[in-house]
Short mmCIF file of C-alpha atoms and ligand atoms in Angstrom, two decimals:
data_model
loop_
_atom_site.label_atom_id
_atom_site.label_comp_id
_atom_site.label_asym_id
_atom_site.label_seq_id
_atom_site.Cartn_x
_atom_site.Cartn_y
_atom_site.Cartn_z
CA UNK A 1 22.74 3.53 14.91
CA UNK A 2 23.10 -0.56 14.43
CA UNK A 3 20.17 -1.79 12.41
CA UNK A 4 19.27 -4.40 15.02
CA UNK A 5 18.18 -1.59 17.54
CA UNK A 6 17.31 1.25 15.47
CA UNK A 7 14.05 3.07 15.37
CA UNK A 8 13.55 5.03 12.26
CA UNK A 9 10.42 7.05 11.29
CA UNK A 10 9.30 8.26 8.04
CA UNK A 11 7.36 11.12 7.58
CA UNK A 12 3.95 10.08 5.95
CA UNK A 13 1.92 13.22 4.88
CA UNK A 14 2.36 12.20 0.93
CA UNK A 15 5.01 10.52 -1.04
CA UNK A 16 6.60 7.29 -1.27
CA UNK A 17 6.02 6.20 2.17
CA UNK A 18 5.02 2.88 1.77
CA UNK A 19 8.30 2.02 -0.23
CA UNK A 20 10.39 3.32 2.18
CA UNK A 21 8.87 1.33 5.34
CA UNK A 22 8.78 -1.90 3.06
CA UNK A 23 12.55 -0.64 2.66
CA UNK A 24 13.48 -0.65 6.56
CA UNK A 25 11.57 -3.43 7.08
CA UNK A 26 13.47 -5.54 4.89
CA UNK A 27 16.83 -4.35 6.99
CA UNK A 28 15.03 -5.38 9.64
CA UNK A 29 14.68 -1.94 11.42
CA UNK A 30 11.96 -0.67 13.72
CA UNK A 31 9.24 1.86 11.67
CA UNK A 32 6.82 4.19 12.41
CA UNK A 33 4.70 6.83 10.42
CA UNK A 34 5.58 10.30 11.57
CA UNK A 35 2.70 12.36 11.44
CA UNK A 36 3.01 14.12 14.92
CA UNK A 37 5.72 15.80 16.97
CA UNK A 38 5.45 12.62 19.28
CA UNK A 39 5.80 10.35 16.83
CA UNK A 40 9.49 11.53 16.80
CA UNK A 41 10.06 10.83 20.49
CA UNK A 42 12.69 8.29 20.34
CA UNK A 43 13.87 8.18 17.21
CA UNK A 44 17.50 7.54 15.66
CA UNK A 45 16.05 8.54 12.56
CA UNK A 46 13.87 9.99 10.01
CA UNK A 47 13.09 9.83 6.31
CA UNK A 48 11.34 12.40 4.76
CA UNK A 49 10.32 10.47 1.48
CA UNK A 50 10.17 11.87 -2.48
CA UNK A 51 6.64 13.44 -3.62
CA UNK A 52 5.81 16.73 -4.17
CA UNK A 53 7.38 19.41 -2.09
CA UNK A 54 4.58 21.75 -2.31
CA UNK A 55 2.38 19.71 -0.57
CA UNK A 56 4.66 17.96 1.61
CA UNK A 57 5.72 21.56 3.12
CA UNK A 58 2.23 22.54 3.83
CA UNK A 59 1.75 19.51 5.54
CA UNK A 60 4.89 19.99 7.87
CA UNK A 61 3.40 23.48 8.62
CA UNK A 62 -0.44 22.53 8.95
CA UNK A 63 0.69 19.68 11.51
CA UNK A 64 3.44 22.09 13.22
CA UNK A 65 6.13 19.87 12.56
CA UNK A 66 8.83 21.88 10.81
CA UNK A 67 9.99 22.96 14.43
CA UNK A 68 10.03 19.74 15.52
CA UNK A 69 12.14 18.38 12.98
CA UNK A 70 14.32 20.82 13.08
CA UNK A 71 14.89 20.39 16.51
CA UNK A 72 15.37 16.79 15.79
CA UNK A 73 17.80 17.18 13.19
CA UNK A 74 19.91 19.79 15.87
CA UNK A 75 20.01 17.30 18.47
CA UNK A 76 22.20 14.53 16.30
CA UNK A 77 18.66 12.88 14.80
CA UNK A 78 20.05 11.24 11.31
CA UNK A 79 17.40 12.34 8.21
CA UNK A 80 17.47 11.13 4.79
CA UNK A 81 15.61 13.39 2.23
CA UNK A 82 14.97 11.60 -0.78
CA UNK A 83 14.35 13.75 -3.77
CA UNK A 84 10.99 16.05 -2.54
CA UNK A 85 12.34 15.23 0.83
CA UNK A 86 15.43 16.66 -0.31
CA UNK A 87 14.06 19.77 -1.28
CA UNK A 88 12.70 20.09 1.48
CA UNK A 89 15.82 19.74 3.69
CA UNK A 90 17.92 22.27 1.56
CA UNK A 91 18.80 26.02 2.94
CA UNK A 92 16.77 27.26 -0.13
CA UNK A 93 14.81 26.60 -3.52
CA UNK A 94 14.56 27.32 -6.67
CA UNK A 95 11.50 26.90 -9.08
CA UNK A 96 8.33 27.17 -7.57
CA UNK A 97 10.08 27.61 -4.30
CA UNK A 98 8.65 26.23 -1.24
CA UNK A 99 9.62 27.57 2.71
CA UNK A 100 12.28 24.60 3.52
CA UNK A 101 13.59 22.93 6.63
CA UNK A 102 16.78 24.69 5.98
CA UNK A 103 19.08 21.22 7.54
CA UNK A 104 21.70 21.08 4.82
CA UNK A 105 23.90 23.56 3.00
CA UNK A 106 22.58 23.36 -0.73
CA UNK A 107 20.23 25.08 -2.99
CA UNK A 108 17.90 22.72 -4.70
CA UNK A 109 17.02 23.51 -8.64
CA UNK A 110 12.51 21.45 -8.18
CA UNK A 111 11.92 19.88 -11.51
CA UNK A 112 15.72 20.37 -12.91
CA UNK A 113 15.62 17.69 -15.47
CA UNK A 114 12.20 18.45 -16.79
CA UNK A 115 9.06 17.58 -16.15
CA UNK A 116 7.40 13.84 -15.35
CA UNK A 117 8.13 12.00 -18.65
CA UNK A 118 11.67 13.03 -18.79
CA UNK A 119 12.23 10.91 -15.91
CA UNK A 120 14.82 8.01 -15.73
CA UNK A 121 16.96 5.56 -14.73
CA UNK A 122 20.93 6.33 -14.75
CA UNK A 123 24.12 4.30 -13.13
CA UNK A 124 26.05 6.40 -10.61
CA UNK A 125 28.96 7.85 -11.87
CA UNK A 126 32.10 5.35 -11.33
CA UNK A 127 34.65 6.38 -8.83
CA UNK A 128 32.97 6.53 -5.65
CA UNK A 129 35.29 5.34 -2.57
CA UNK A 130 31.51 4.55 -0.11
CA UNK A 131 30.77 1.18 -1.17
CA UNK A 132 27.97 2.66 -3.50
CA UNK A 133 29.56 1.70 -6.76
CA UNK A 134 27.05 0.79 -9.44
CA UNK A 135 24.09 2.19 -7.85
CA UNK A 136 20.81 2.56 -10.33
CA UNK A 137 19.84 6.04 -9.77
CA UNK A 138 15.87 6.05 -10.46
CA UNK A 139 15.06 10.25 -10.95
CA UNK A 140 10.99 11.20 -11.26
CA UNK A 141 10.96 14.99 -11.78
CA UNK A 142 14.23 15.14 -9.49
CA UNK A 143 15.69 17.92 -8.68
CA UNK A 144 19.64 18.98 -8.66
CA UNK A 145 21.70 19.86 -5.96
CA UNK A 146 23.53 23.15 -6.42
CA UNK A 147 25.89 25.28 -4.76
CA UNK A 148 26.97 23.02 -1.74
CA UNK A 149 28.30 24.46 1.24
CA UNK A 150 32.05 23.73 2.52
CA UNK A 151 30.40 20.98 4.78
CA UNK A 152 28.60 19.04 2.79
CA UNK A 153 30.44 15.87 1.13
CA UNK A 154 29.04 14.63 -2.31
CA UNK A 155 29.10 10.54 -2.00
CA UNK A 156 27.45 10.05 -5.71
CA UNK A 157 26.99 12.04 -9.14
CA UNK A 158 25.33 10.88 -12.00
CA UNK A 159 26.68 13.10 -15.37
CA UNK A 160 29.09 14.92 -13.20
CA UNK A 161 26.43 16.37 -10.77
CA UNK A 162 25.59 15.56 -7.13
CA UNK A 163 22.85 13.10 -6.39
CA UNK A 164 23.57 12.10 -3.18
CA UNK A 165 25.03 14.18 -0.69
CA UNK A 166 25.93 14.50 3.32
CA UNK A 167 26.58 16.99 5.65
CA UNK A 168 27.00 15.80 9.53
CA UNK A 169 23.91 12.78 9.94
CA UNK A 170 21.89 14.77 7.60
CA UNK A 171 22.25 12.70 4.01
CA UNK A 172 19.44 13.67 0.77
CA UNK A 173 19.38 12.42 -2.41
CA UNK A 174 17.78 13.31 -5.88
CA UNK A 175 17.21 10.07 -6.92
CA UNK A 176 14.45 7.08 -5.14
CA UNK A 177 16.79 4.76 -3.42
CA UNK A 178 13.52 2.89 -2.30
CA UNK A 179 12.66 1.87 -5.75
CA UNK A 180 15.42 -0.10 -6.96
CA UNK A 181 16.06 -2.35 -4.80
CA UNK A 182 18.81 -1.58 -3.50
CA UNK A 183 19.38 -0.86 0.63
CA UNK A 184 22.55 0.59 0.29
CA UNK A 185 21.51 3.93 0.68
CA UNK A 186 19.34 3.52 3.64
CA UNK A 187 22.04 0.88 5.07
CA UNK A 188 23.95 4.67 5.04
CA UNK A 189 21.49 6.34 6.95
CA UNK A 190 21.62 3.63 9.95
CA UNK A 191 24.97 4.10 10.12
CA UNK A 192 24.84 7.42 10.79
N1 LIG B 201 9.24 17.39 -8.56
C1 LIG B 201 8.88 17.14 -7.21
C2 LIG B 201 8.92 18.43 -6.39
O1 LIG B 201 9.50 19.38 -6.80
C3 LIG B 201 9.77 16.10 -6.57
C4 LIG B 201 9.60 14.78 -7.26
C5 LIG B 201 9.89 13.58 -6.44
O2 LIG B 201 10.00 13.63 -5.21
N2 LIG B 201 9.96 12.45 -7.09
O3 LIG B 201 8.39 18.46 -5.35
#
């Protein structure tokens, strides 16, 4: 996906939408809201944005797009769950578990770190090889990332543990890329 061309949609039903779209838009990529299964048509890729899970998955299922994005995700779509979102993308839950999209090999731990006002800001763990060295990791009731499956490559940790992690063109991270001002996450995705 070059940035120049790509079309990248990001699901709006709650969450940190609007950062995201400011996000692509200062990469210079083509955005849409996704609140429909035809807002997909023609997508290279989606974002499913950090929020609340709970209410993000009812959405998907009240609007009948967990098929849909599933389908998307089979057929080579790149998605990039960012904390809620990647909840929401894992093969199961834990805490308050919600029914997921089920697109990536990990369980995810909701709320791991505690609860709103133990949230924080934390450099990625040196050591990386992906040209993400240095990233500021901002976590708001993040979860973890447990138990990955063989296919699924961790690209950051912060203390040790995952935070950002890729299997295929299906990438998720615990931590708001779109709030630090830094692209280099999403840059990822549109190279997928
Ligand atoms: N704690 C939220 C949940 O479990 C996720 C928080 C976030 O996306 N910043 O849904």
């Amino acid at each position: 996906m070059a940035a120049g061309s790509a079309q990248v949609g990001v699901l709006a039903i709650q969450g940190a939408v609007d950062k995201h779209l400011a996000m692509l838009e200062q990469l210079d990529v083509a955005a849409r809201r996704v609140l429909r299964k035809e807002d997909l048509d023609g997508l290279d890729g989606l974002i499913i944005p950090g929020g609340e899970s709970t209410t993000i998955s009812k959405g998907l299922d009240r609007l009948g797009l967990c098929e849909p994005i599933r389908a998307f995700g089979r057929a080579g779509g790149a998605i990039l769950g960012t904390c809620a979102g990647a909840i929401l993308l894992a093969r199961e839950c834990e805490n308050h578990p919600v029914p997921t999209l089920q697109l990536l090999d990990v369980r995810a731990l909701r709320n791991a770190y505690g609860t709103q006002v133990d949230s924080f800001v934390a450099p990625a763990d040196a050591g990386d090889e992906g040209g993400l060295s240095g990233m500021r990791c901002v976590f708001i009731r993040a979860p973890q990332i447990v138990d990955p499956g063989p296919g699924v490559e961790v690209l950051l940790r912060v203390d040790g543990l995952p935070v950002l992690v890729r299997q295929g063109r299906v990438l998720a991270s615990t931590f708001h890329p779109e709030l630090a001002g830094d692209p280099r996450v999403h840059a990822l995705l549109l190279g997928l």
